Amino acid sequence: MIVDKILTIARVFFSFTLLSGLGWVCDFVTFTLLVNLSNLEIFKANFVSSYVGVTFVWFTSLKTVFKLGGKGSSIFLVVYWCFQFVSILIYSQLMHMTVHEIPSIFQLVKISQNPEIAAKIIITPFNLVTNFIFMKFLTHLFAQKALRP
């Protein structure tokens, strides 16, 4: 019983991770272009690029991973975007702090030439877990609302 529950959560997390990986590619490409081509500050670039990724993840994972959709999903998208606003603020600040440490940590490695990109990569696993937990919670609320008469 408990093993089945763990396996189910692991399958959902794995599926979410795959779609989040695609969302991260959208995010990362947008972030890299904004930082390297327009010299946008890391905080602003991460903010813009993150919304590209999280919006992709919302629309692709809602039905395929969490088996939800239809009426009422737009209100949950707004809640998800609000959560992401706070999450992006926190992770952007962490990236900003990390950027200043990367040159000293990676002195001998070429990665120190692009500390913004390295910082984005470093914070990604933490952000993934945070997003999964919130998306799981939000879709649970969404499912409960759908079951009400």
PDB file of C-alpha atoms in Angstrom:
ATOM      1  CA  MET A   1       0.000   0.000   0.000  1.00  0.00           C
ATOM      2  CA  ILE A   2       2.632   2.522   1.058  1.00  0.00           C
ATOM      3  CA  VAL A   3       5.005   1.284  -1.665  1.00  0.00           C
ATOM      4  CA  ASP A   4       2.271   1.785  -4.275  1.00  0.00           C
ATOM      5  CA  LYS A   5       1.712   5.329  -3.061  1.00  0.00           C
ATOM      6  CA  ILE A   6       5.450   6.088  -3.211  1.00  0.00           C
ATOM      7  CA  LEU A   7       5.681   4.623  -6.722  1.00  0.00           C
ATOM      8  CA  THR A   8       2.711   6.702  -7.864  1.00  0.00           C
ATOM      9  CA  ILE A   9       4.251   9.895  -6.495  1.00  0.00           C
ATOM     10  CA  ALA A  10       7.587   8.955  -8.078  1.00  0.00           C
ATOM     11  CA  ARG A  11       5.903   8.423 -11.477  1.00  0.00           C
ATOM     12  CA  VAL A  12       4.088  11.753 -11.237  1.00  0.00           C
ATOM     13  CA  PHE A  13       7.309  13.497 -10.174  1.00  0.00           C
ATOM     14  CA  PHE A  14       9.239  11.887 -13.035  1.00  0.00           C
ATOM     15  CA  SER A  15       6.610  12.979 -15.586  1.00  0.00           C
ATOM     16  CA  PHE A  16       6.561  16.463 -14.089  1.00  0.00           C
ATOM     17  CA  THR A  17      10.367  16.548 -14.210  1.00  0.00           C
ATOM     18  CA  LEU A  18      10.376  15.671 -17.918  1.00  0.00           C
ATOM     19  CA  LEU A  19       7.925  18.441 -18.772  1.00  0.00           C
ATOM     20  CA  SER A  20       9.693  20.828 -16.414  1.00  0.00           C
ATOM     21  CA  GLY A  21      12.902  19.987 -18.240  1.00  0.00           C
ATOM     22  CA  LEU A  22      11.326  21.157 -21.485  1.00  0.00           C
ATOM     23  CA  GLY A  23      10.018  24.250 -19.702  1.00  0.00           C
ATOM     24  CA  TRP A  24      13.498  24.802 -18.305  1.00  0.00           C
ATOM     25  CA  VAL A  25      14.946  24.678 -21.829  1.00  0.00           C
ATOM     26  CA  CYS A  26      12.460  27.394 -22.867  1.00  0.00           C
ATOM     27  CA  ASP A  27      13.380  29.343 -19.729  1.00  0.00           C
ATOM     28  CA  PHE A  28      17.135  28.806 -20.139  1.00  0.00           C
ATOM     29  CA  VAL A  29      17.237  29.792 -23.819  1.00  0.00           C
ATOM     30  CA  THR A  30      15.204  32.919 -23.086  1.00  0.00           C
ATOM     31  CA  PHE A  31      17.403  33.717 -20.061  1.00  0.00           C
ATOM     32  CA  THR A  32      20.638  33.219 -22.013  1.00  0.00           C
ATOM     33  CA  LEU A  33      19.447  35.414 -24.870  1.00  0.00           C
ATOM     34  CA  LEU A  34      18.321  38.160 -22.502  1.00  0.00           C
ATOM     35  CA  VAL A  35      21.588  38.119 -20.528  1.00  0.00           C
ATOM     36  CA  ASN A  36      24.004  37.732 -23.443  1.00  0.00           C
ATOM     37  CA  LEU A  37      22.313  39.709 -26.202  1.00  0.00           C
ATOM     38  CA  SER A  38      20.529  42.486 -24.366  1.00  0.00           C
ATOM     39  CA  ASN A  39      22.695  42.674 -21.232  1.00  0.00           C
ATOM     40  CA  LEU A  40      19.550  42.629 -19.137  1.00  0.00           C
ATOM     41  CA  GLU A  41      20.243  42.362 -15.413  1.00  0.00           C
ATOM     42  CA  ILE A  42      20.199  38.789 -14.117  1.00  0.00           C
ATOM     43  CA  PHE A  43      17.229  39.452 -11.826  1.00  0.00           C
ATOM     44  CA  LYS A  44      15.064  40.866 -14.631  1.00  0.00           C
ATOM     45  CA  ALA A  45      16.186  38.253 -17.157  1.00  0.00           C
ATOM     46  CA  ASN A  46      15.352  35.442 -14.750  1.00  0.00           C
ATOM     47  CA  PHE A  47      11.971  36.961 -14.029  1.00  0.00           C
ATOM     48  CA  VAL A  48      10.979  37.173 -17.691  1.00  0.00           C
ATOM     49  CA  SER A  49      12.435  33.820 -18.713  1.00  0.00           C
ATOM     50  CA  SER A  50      10.953  31.997 -15.720  1.00  0.00           C
ATOM     51  CA  TYR A  51       7.430  32.985 -16.711  1.00  0.00           C
ATOM     52  CA  VAL A  52       8.046  31.511 -20.160  1.00  0.00           C
ATOM     53  CA  GLY A  53       9.018  28.201 -18.545  1.00  0.00           C
ATOM     54  CA  VAL A  54       6.382  28.020 -15.810  1.00  0.00           C
ATOM     55  CA  THR A  55       3.561  28.861 -18.201  1.00  0.00           C
ATOM     56  CA  PHE A  56       4.702  26.061 -20.501  1.00  0.00           C
ATOM     57  CA  VAL A  57       4.870  23.657 -17.542  1.00  0.00           C
ATOM     58  CA  TRP A  58       1.398  24.646 -16.330  1.00  0.00           C
ATOM     59  CA  PHE A  59      -0.321  24.008 -19.639  1.00  0.00           C
ATOM     60  CA  THR A  60       1.533  20.797 -20.471  1.00  0.00           C
ATOM     61  CA  SER A  61       1.501  19.143 -17.056  1.00  0.00           C
ATOM     62  CA  LEU A  62      -2.023  19.999 -15.930  1.00  0.00           C
ATOM     63  CA  LYS A  63      -3.644  17.371 -18.148  1.00  0.00           C
ATOM     64  CA  THR A  64      -0.789  14.991 -18.892  1.00  0.00           C
ATOM     65  CA  VAL A  65       0.715  14.680 -15.402  1.00  0.00           C
ATOM     66  CA  PHE A  66      -2.040  15.682 -12.997  1.00  0.00           C
ATOM     67  CA  LYS A  67      -4.999  14.583 -15.181  1.00  0.00           C
ATOM     68  CA  LEU A  68      -6.907  17.835 -14.683  1.00  0.00           C
ATOM     69  CA  GLY A  69      -8.267  20.563 -16.890  1.00  0.00           C
ATOM     70  CA  GLY A  70     -11.402  22.162 -18.135  1.00  0.00           C
ATOM     71  CA  LYS A  71     -13.617  24.641 -16.323  1.00  0.00           C
ATOM     72  CA  GLY A  72     -12.080  26.585 -13.505  1.00  0.00           C
ATOM     73  CA  SER A  73      -8.474  25.997 -14.514  1.00  0.00           C
ATOM     74  CA  SER A  74      -7.898  29.684 -15.269  1.00  0.00           C
ATOM     75  CA  ILE A  75      -8.345  30.703 -11.616  1.00  0.00           C
ATOM     76  CA  PHE A  76      -5.742  28.119 -10.649  1.00  0.00           C
ATOM     77  CA  LEU A  77      -3.408  29.468 -13.331  1.00  0.00           C
ATOM     78  CA  VAL A  78      -3.641  32.891 -11.686  1.00  0.00           C
ATOM     79  CA  VAL A  79      -2.870  31.326  -8.285  1.00  0.00           C
ATOM     80  CA  TYR A  80       0.043  29.420  -9.865  1.00  0.00           C
ATOM     81  CA  TRP A  81       1.390  32.638 -11.418  1.00  0.00           C
ATOM     82  CA  CYS A  82       1.116  34.416  -8.046  1.00  0.00           C
ATOM     83  CA  PHE A  83       3.059  31.608  -6.365  1.00  0.00           C
ATOM     84  CA  GLN A  84       5.593  31.751  -9.174  1.00  0.00           C
ATOM     85  CA  PHE A  85       5.955  35.508  -8.680  1.00  0.00           C
ATOM     86  CA  VAL A  86       7.097  34.928  -5.097  1.00  0.00           C
ATOM     87  CA  SER A  87       9.180  31.897  -6.064  1.00  0.00           C
ATOM     88  CA  ILE A  88      10.907  33.769  -8.885  1.00  0.00           C
ATOM     89  CA  LEU A  89      11.685  36.683  -6.569  1.00  0.00           C
ATOM     90  CA  ILE A  90      13.301  34.326  -4.073  1.00  0.00           C
ATOM     91  CA  TYR A  91      15.225  32.261  -6.627  1.00  0.00           C
ATOM     92  CA  SER A  92      16.330  35.367  -8.542  1.00  0.00           C
ATOM     93  CA  GLN A  93      17.763  36.765  -5.329  1.00  0.00           C
ATOM     94  CA  LEU A  94      19.515  33.447  -4.670  1.00  0.00           C
ATOM     95  CA  MET A  95      20.919  33.548  -8.208  1.00  0.00           C
ATOM     96  CA  HIS A  96      22.143  37.081  -7.674  1.00  0.00           C
ATOM     97  CA  MET A  97      23.922  36.024  -4.476  1.00  0.00           C
ATOM     98  CA  THR A  98      25.308  32.881  -6.134  1.00  0.00           C
ATOM     99  CA  VAL A  99      26.733  34.801  -9.110  1.00  0.00           C
ATOM    100  CA  HIS A 100      29.143  36.627  -6.831  1.00  0.00           C
ATOM    101  CA  GLU A 101      30.466  33.361  -5.384  1.00  0.00           C
ATOM    102  CA  ILE A 102      30.888  31.441  -8.636  1.00  0.00           C
ATOM    103  CA  PRO A 103      34.176  33.014  -9.783  1.00  0.00           C
ATOM    104  CA  SER A 104      35.850  32.053  -6.515  1.00  0.00           C
ATOM    105  CA  ILE A 105      34.344  28.557  -6.497  1.00  0.00           C
ATOM    106  CA  PHE A 106      35.114  27.778 -10.149  1.00  0.00           C
ATOM    107  CA  GLN A 107      38.378  29.673 -10.670  1.00  0.00           C
ATOM    108  CA  LEU A 108      39.972  26.972 -12.795  1.00  0.00           C
ATOM    109  CA  VAL A 109      36.886  26.083 -14.783  1.00  0.00           C
ATOM    110  CA  LYS A 110      35.568  27.887 -17.838  1.00  0.00           C
ATOM    111  CA  ILE A 111      32.150  28.177 -16.171  1.00  0.00           C
ATOM    112  CA  SER A 112      33.410  31.163 -14.188  1.00  0.00           C
ATOM    113  CA  GLN A 113      33.237  33.180 -17.411  1.00  0.00           C
ATOM    114  CA  ASN A 114      29.432  32.895 -17.349  1.00  0.00           C
ATOM    115  CA  PRO A 115      28.481  33.032 -13.670  1.00  0.00           C
ATOM    116  CA  GLU A 116      24.875  33.990 -14.468  1.00  0.00           C
ATOM    117  CA  ILE A 117      24.363  30.802 -16.464  1.00  0.00           C
ATOM    118  CA  ALA A 118      26.092  28.706 -13.787  1.00  0.00           C
ATOM    119  CA  ALA A 119      23.897  30.243 -11.072  1.00  0.00           C
ATOM    120  CA  LYS A 120      20.766  29.401 -13.073  1.00  0.00           C
ATOM    121  CA  ILE A 121      21.916  25.781 -13.357  1.00  0.00           C
ATOM    122  CA  ILE A 122      22.786  25.545  -9.647  1.00  0.00           C
ATOM    123  CA  ILE A 123      19.384  26.729  -8.385  1.00  0.00           C
ATOM    124  CA  THR A 124      17.321  24.686 -10.861  1.00  0.00           C
ATOM    125  CA  PRO A 125      16.979  21.445  -8.824  1.00  0.00           C
ATOM    126  CA  PHE A 126      15.717  23.355  -5.787  1.00  0.00           C
ATOM    127  CA  ASN A 127      13.267  25.293  -7.914  1.00  0.00           C
ATOM    128  CA  LEU A 128      12.029  22.073  -9.550  1.00  0.00           C
ATOM    129  CA  VAL A 129      11.171  20.472  -6.215  1.00  0.00           C
ATOM    130  CA  THR A 130       9.462  23.640  -4.958  1.00  0.00           C
ATOM    131  CA  ASN A 131       7.385  23.886  -8.135  1.00  0.00           C
ATOM    132  CA  PHE A 132       6.379  20.221  -7.977  1.00  0.00           C
ATOM    133  CA  ILE A 133       5.223  20.485  -4.371  1.00  0.00           C
ATOM    134  CA  PHE A 134       3.148  23.578  -5.089  1.00  0.00           C
ATOM    135  CA  MET A 135       1.708  22.187  -8.332  1.00  0.00           C
ATOM    136  CA  LYS A 136       0.747  18.963  -6.517  1.00  0.00           C
ATOM    137  CA  PHE A 137      -0.938  20.989  -3.763  1.00  0.00           C
ATOM    138  CA  LEU A 138      -2.710  23.262  -6.235  1.00  0.00           C
ATOM    139  CA  THR A 139      -3.978  20.418  -8.406  1.00  0.00           C
ATOM    140  CA  HIS A 140      -5.244  18.671  -5.274  1.00  0.00           C
ATOM    141  CA  LEU A 141      -7.320  21.786  -4.505  1.00  0.00           C
ATOM    142  CA  PHE A 142      -8.397  21.964  -8.126  1.00  0.00           C
ATOM    143  CA  ALA A 143      -9.561  18.325  -8.048  1.00  0.00           C
ATOM    144  CA  GLN A 144     -11.513  18.909  -4.823  1.00  0.00           C
ATOM    145  CA  LYS A 145     -13.250  21.905  -6.384  1.00  0.00           C
ATOM    146  CA  ALA A 146     -14.139  19.845  -9.456  1.00  0.00           C
ATOM    147  CA  LEU A 147     -15.741  17.153  -7.266  1.00  0.00           C
ATOM    148  CA  ARG A 148     -18.033  19.601  -5.470  1.00  0.00           C
ATOM    149  CA  PRO A 149     -21.607  19.790  -6.790  1.00  0.00           C
TER     150      PRO A 149
END
